[in-house]
PDB file of C-alpha atoms in Angstrom:
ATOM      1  CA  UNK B  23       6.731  11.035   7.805  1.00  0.00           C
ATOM      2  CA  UNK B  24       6.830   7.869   6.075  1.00  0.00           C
ATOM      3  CA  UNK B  25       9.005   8.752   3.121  1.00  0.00           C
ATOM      4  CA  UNK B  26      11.813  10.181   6.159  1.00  0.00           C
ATOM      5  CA  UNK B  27      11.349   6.524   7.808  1.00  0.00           C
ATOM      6  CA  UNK B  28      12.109   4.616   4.624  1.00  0.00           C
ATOM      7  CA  UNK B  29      14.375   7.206   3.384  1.00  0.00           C
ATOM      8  CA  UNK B  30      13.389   8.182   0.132  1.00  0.00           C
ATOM      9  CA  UNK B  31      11.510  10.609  -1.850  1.00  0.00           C
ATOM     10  CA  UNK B  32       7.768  10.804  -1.200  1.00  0.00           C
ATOM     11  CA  UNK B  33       6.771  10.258  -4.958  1.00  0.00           C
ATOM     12  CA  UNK B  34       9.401   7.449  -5.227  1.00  0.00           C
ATOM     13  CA  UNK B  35       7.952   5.976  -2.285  1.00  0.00           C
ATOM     14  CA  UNK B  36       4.221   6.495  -3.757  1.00  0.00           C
ATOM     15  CA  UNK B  37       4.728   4.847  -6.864  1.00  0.00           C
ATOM     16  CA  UNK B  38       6.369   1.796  -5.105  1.00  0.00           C
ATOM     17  CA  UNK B  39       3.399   1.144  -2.637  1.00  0.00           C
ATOM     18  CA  UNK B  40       1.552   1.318  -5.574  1.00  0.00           C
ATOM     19  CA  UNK B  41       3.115  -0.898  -7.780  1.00  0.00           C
ATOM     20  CA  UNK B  42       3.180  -4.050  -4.365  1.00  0.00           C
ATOM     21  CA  UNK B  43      -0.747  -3.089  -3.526  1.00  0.00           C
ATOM     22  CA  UNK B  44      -2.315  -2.121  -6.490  1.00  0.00           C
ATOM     23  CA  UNK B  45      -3.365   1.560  -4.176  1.00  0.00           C
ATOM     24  CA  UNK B  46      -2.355   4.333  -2.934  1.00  0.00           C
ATOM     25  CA  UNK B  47      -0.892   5.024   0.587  1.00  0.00           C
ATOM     26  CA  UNK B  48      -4.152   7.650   1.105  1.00  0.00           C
ATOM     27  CA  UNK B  49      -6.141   4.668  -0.030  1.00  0.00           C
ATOM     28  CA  UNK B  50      -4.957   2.316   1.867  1.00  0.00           C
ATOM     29  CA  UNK B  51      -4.720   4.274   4.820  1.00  0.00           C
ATOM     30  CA  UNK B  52      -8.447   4.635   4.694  1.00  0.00           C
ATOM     31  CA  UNK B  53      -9.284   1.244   4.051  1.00  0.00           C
ATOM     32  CA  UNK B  54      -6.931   0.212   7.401  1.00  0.00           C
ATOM     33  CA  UNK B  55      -9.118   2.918   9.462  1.00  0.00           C
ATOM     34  CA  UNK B  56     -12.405   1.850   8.517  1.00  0.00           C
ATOM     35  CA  UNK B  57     -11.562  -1.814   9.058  1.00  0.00           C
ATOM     36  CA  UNK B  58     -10.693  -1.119  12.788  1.00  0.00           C
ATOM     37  CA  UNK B  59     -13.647   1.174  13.407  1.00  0.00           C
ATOM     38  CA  UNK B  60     -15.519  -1.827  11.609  1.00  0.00           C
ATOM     39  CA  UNK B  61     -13.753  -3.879  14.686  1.00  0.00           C
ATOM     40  CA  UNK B  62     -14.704  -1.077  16.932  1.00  0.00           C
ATOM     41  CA  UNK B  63     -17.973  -1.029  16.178  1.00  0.00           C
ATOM     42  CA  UNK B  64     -18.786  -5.052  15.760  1.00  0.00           C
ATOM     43  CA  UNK B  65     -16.790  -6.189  19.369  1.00  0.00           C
ATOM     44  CA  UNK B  66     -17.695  -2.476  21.561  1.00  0.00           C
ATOM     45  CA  UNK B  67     -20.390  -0.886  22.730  1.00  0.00           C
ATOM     46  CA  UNK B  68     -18.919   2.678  21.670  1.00  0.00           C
ATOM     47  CA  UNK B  69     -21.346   5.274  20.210  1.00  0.00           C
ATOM     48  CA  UNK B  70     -20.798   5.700  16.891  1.00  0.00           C
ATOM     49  CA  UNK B  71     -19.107   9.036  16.493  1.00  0.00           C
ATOM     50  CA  UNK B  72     -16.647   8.258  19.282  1.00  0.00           C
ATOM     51  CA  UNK B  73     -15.621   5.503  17.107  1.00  0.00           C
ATOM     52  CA  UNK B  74     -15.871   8.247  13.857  1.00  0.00           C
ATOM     53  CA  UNK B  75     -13.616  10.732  15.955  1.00  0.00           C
ATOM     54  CA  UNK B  76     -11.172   8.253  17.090  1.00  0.00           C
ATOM     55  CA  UNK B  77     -10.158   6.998  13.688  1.00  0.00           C
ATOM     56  CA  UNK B  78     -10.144  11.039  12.554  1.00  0.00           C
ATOM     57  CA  UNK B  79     -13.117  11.983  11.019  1.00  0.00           C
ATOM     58  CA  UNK B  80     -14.794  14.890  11.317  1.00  0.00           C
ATOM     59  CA  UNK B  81     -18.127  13.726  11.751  1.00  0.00           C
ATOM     60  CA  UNK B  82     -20.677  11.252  11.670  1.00  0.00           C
ATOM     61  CA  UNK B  83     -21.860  11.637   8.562  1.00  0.00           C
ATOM     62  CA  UNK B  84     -18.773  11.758   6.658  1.00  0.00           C
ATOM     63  CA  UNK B  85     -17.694   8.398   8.443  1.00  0.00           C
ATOM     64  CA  UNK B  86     -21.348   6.709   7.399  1.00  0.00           C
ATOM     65  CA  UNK B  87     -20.906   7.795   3.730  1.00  0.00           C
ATOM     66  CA  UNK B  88     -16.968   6.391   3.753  1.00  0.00           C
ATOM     67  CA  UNK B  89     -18.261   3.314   5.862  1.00  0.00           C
ATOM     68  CA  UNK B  90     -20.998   2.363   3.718  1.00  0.00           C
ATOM     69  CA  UNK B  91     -18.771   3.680   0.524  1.00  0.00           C
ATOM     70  CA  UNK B  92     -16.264   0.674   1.223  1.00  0.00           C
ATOM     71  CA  UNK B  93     -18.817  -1.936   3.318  1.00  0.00           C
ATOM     72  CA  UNK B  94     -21.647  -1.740   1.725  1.00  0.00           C
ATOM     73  CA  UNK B  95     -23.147  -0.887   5.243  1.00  0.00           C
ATOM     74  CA  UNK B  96     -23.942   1.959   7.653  1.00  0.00           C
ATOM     75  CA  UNK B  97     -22.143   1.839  10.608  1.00  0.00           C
ATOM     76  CA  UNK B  98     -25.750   0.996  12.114  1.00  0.00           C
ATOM     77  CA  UNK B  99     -26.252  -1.870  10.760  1.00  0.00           C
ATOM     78  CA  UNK B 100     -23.104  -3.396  11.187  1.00  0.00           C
ATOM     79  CA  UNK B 101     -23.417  -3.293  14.757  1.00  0.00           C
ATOM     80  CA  UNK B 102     -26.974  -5.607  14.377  1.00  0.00           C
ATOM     81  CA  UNK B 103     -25.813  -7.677  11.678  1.00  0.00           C
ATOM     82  CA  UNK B 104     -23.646 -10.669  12.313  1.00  0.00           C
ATOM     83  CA  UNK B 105     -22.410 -11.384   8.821  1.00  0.00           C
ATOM     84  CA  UNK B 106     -18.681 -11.367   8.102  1.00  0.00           C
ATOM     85  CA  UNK B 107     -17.280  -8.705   6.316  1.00  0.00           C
ATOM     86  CA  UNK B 108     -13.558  -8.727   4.560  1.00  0.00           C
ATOM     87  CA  UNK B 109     -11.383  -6.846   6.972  1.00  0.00           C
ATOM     88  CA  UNK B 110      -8.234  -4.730   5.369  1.00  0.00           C
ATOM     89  CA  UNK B 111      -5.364  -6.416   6.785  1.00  0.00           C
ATOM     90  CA  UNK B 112      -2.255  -4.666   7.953  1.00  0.00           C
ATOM     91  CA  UNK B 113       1.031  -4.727   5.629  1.00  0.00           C
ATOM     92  CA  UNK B 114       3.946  -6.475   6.205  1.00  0.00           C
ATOM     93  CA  UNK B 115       6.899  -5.956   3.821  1.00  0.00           C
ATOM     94  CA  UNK B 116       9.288  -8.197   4.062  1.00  0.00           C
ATOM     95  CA  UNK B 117      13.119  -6.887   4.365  1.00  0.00           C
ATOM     96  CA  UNK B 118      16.200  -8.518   3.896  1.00  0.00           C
ATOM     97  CA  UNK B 119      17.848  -5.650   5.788  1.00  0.00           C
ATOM     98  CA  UNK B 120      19.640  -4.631   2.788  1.00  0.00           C
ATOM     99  CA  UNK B 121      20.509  -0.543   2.514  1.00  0.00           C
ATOM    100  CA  UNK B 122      19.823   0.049  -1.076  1.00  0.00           C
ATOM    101  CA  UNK B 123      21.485   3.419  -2.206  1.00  0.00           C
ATOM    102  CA  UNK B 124      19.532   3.883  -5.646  1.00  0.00           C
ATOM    103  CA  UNK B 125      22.376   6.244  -7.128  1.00  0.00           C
ATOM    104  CA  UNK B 126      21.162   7.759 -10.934  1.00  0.00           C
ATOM    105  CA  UNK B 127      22.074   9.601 -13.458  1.00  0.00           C
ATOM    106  CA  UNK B 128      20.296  11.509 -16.246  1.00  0.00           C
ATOM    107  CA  UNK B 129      21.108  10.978 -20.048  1.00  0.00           C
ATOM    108  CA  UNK B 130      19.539  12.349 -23.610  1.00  0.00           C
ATOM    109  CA  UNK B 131      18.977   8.801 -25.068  1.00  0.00           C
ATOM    110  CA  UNK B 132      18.453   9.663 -29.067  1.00  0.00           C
ATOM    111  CA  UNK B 133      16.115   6.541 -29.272  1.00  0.00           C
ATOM    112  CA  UNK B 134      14.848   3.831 -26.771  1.00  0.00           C
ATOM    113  CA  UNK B 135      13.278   0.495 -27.106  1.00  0.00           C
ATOM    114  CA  UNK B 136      11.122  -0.279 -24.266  1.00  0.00           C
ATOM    115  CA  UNK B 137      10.277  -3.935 -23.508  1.00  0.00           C
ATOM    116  CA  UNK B 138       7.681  -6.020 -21.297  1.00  0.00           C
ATOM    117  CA  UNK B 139       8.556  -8.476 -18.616  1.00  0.00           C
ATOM    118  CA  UNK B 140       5.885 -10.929 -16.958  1.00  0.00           C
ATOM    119  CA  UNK B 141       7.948 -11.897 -13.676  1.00  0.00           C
ATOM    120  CA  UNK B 142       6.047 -14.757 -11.591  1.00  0.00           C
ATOM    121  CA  UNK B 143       7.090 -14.975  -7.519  1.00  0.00           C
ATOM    122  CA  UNK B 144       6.117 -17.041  -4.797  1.00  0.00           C
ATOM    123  CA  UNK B 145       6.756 -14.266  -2.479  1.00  0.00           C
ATOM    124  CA  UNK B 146       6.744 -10.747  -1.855  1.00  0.00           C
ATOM    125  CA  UNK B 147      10.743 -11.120  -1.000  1.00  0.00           C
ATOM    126  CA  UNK B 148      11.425 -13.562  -4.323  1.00  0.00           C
ATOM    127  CA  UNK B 149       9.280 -11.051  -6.560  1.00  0.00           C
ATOM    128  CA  UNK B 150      11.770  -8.243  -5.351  1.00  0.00           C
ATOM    129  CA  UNK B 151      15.075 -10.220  -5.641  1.00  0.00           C
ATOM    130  CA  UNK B 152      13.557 -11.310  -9.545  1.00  0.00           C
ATOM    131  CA  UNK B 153      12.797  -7.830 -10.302  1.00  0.00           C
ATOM    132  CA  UNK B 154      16.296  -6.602  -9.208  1.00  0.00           C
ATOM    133  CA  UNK B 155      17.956  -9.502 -10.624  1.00  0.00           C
ATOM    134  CA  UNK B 156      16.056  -8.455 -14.085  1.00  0.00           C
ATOM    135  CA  UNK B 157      17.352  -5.150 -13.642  1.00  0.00           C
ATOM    136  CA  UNK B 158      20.807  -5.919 -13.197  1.00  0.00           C
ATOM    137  CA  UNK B 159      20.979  -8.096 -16.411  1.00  0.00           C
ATOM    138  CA  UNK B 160      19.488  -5.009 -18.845  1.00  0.00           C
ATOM    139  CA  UNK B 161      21.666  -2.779 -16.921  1.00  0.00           C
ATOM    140  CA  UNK B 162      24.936  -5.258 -18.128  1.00  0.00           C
ATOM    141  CA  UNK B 163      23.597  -5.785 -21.435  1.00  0.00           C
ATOM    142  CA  UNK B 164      23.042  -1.969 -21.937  1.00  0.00           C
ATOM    143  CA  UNK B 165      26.989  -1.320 -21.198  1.00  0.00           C
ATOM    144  CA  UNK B 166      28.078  -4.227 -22.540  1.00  0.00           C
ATOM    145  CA  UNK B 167      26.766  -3.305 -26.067  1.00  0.00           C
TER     146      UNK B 167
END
């Protein structure tokens, strides 16, 4: 569903999110769910596997072993304790309302040299402009040689 909103190709759109967050959309997905059961659980008085079905797991057990798997907790004993715990935020990417139409071609290149570039940003926007801007300069020094 996401790939159709974004309007792209669901690997294409895999190895992007995983290039600006360093995980996977699964991963990150989970992560997100277990930090607002973790909200659920600290600021309600919800039983626990009310709280498990309503962020779409199966059972109790399953959501204890990913709970403590990523908290270090149970479930349990994050409703006693009353130390802070990092919360997975939600993602924001930034969008300069731009339609990018990534047209591409294939081509038997008879030898390649591939090269590494360290690019430094102050912001997820800036990082993308660099990165394109980057682009477009091999892409004119490729045709222009």
């Amino acid at each position: 569903m996401l790939s159709k909103i974004v309007n792209t190709n669901i690997f294409i759109l895999e190895r992007i999110f995983m290039f600006l967050t360093n995980m996977t959309i699964n991963e990150y997905i989970k992560m997100r769910r277990l930090s607002k059961a973790f909200e659920d659980i600290r600021n309600t008085d919800k039983k626990i596997i009310d709280i498990a079905l309503k962020y779409q797991y199966n059972s109790a057990t399953s959501f204890s072993r990913a709970f403590k798997k990523l908290f270090n907790i149970t479930p349990s004993e994050c409703r006693k304790s009353n130390s802070s715990y990092k919360i997975i935020p939600k993602l924001y990417f930034e969008s300069n309302n731009d339609n990018y139409n990534f047209d591409y071609n294939i081509k038997k290149i008879n030898s390649i040299s591939l090269y590494c570039y360290h690019v430094k940003a102050k912001s997820h926007f800036n990082l993308l402009y660099k990165i394109k801007e980057l682009y477009d300069n091999i892409k004119e020094n490729v045709y222009s040689s």
